[in-house]
Each structure stands twice: as structure tokens, then as C-alpha cells.
Amino acid sequence: MKYELSDQEKQLLSCIDTFKQNKAADKDPQQPAIIRKKELESYLEGIAKQFRIQYQRSSTPMNSNYIFSLEKHEAQVKIYYRYRHFYTRHEVIIKPL
């Protein structure tokens, strides 16, 4: 099912992809783009604060889960890490309120 999201919600939910693209553009072409857990989470939390979006965070050494309270939706963002510190992938689940 598709949900209609506001521009602010779209920007929040796409910020991880934007962060990854910026990181890849800044890296040495001979080296892989390494994204560390702390820098990604600080960036994501900073975007949420900038947009005044409430969130809850829980984490284990291998993943972090965020639940964002959006205007008409709840977004669950799961971020997975390798070796406790390095981003590997993420998924976003959107549910209506």
C-alpha cells in the first residue's frame, strides 16, 4: 500500500540515501565508502531535530531501530551494521497512525 508523504517526511526518510551518496562522492575512488555508526546516527538524529520530529531509538551492537512520529504516519527505520560500527544496509517501514 502506498502512503502520501509530505515533503518533510520524504526528506527525513531519504536522508540516509542522501548521506550515503555524499559520503561516496567525498571518498577516494580507490577506497570503499565507509560509513560509521556514530556519524550516520548523529546525522539522522540531527535531521529529525531540525524538522522537530519526535523519535524513539533502541539499539543492539548490530542494529539500531528508530521509530519516527510523522504527521499522519509512523516510520520505523532499521539500520544494520557489520562489526558493530560499519553501516551495511537499512530498511524503512511506514504505517498509518
XYZ file of C-alpha atoms in Angstrom:
97
model
C 0.000 0.000 0.000
C 1.282 3.452 -0.893
C 1.076 6.360 1.522
C 1.129 10.039 0.615
C 4.017 11.684 2.473
C 4.751 15.365 2.974
C 7.962 16.822 1.541
C 9.430 16.998 5.044
C 8.640 13.311 5.651
C 10.151 12.345 2.300
C 13.294 14.316 3.101
C 13.666 12.651 6.501
C 13.167 9.169 5.087
C 15.573 9.751 2.203
C 18.293 11.343 4.349
C 20.183 8.042 4.772
C 20.383 7.652 0.987
C 21.494 11.277 0.688
C 24.148 10.717 3.367
C 25.412 7.609 1.524
C 25.604 9.488 -1.793
C 27.501 12.397 -0.213
C 29.895 10.005 1.504
C 30.543 8.160 -1.776
C 31.169 11.445 -3.607
C 33.690 12.594 -0.973
C 35.731 9.391 -0.861
C 38.872 8.428 -2.723
C 37.759 6.495 -5.840
C 40.208 3.719 -4.941
C 38.687 3.158 -1.490
C 35.227 1.947 -0.442
C 32.907 4.460 1.221
C 32.936 3.550 4.904
C 30.047 4.857 6.956
C 30.443 4.643 10.703
C 27.550 4.035 13.074
C 28.039 7.187 15.154
C 28.267 9.569 12.200
C 25.183 8.121 10.480
C 23.080 8.144 13.649
C 24.179 11.679 14.547
C 23.203 12.829 11.068
C 19.799 11.091 11.194
C 19.010 12.427 14.677
C 20.124 15.921 13.614
C 17.721 15.875 10.659
C 14.882 14.739 12.952
C 15.643 17.573 15.391
C 15.856 20.088 12.547
C 12.343 19.102 11.419
C 11.104 18.791 15.021
C 10.132 15.155 14.506
C 9.814 13.056 17.645
C 11.562 9.688 17.618
C 12.363 6.720 19.802
C 15.628 4.832 19.453
C 16.669 1.371 20.516
C 19.842 -0.402 19.550
C 21.929 -3.513 19.843
C 25.553 -3.860 18.772
C 24.479 -4.982 15.273
C 21.494 -2.711 14.535
C 19.610 0.409 15.516
C 15.875 0.922 15.316
C 14.232 4.323 15.097
C 10.516 4.996 15.259
C 9.621 8.432 13.912
C 6.246 10.001 14.660
C 5.371 11.745 11.409
C 2.308 13.852 10.568
C -0.012 11.017 9.545
C 2.343 8.066 9.709
C 4.777 6.201 11.868
C 8.054 5.287 10.200
C 10.259 2.528 11.541
C 13.834 2.735 10.288
C 16.063 -0.278 10.884
C 19.786 0.246 10.338
C 22.109 -2.746 10.216
C 25.830 -2.734 10.997
C 28.787 -5.009 10.417
C 31.370 -5.468 13.163
C 29.256 -3.208 15.399
C 30.461 0.015 13.780
C 30.041 -0.030 9.990
C 26.793 0.598 8.123
C 25.682 -2.198 5.784
C 22.026 -1.539 4.903
C 18.727 -0.154 6.153
C 15.012 -0.614 5.681
C 12.042 1.681 6.224
C 8.552 0.537 7.192
C 5.738 3.103 7.059
C 2.472 2.582 8.918
C -0.563 4.870 9.125
C -1.396 6.321 12.547
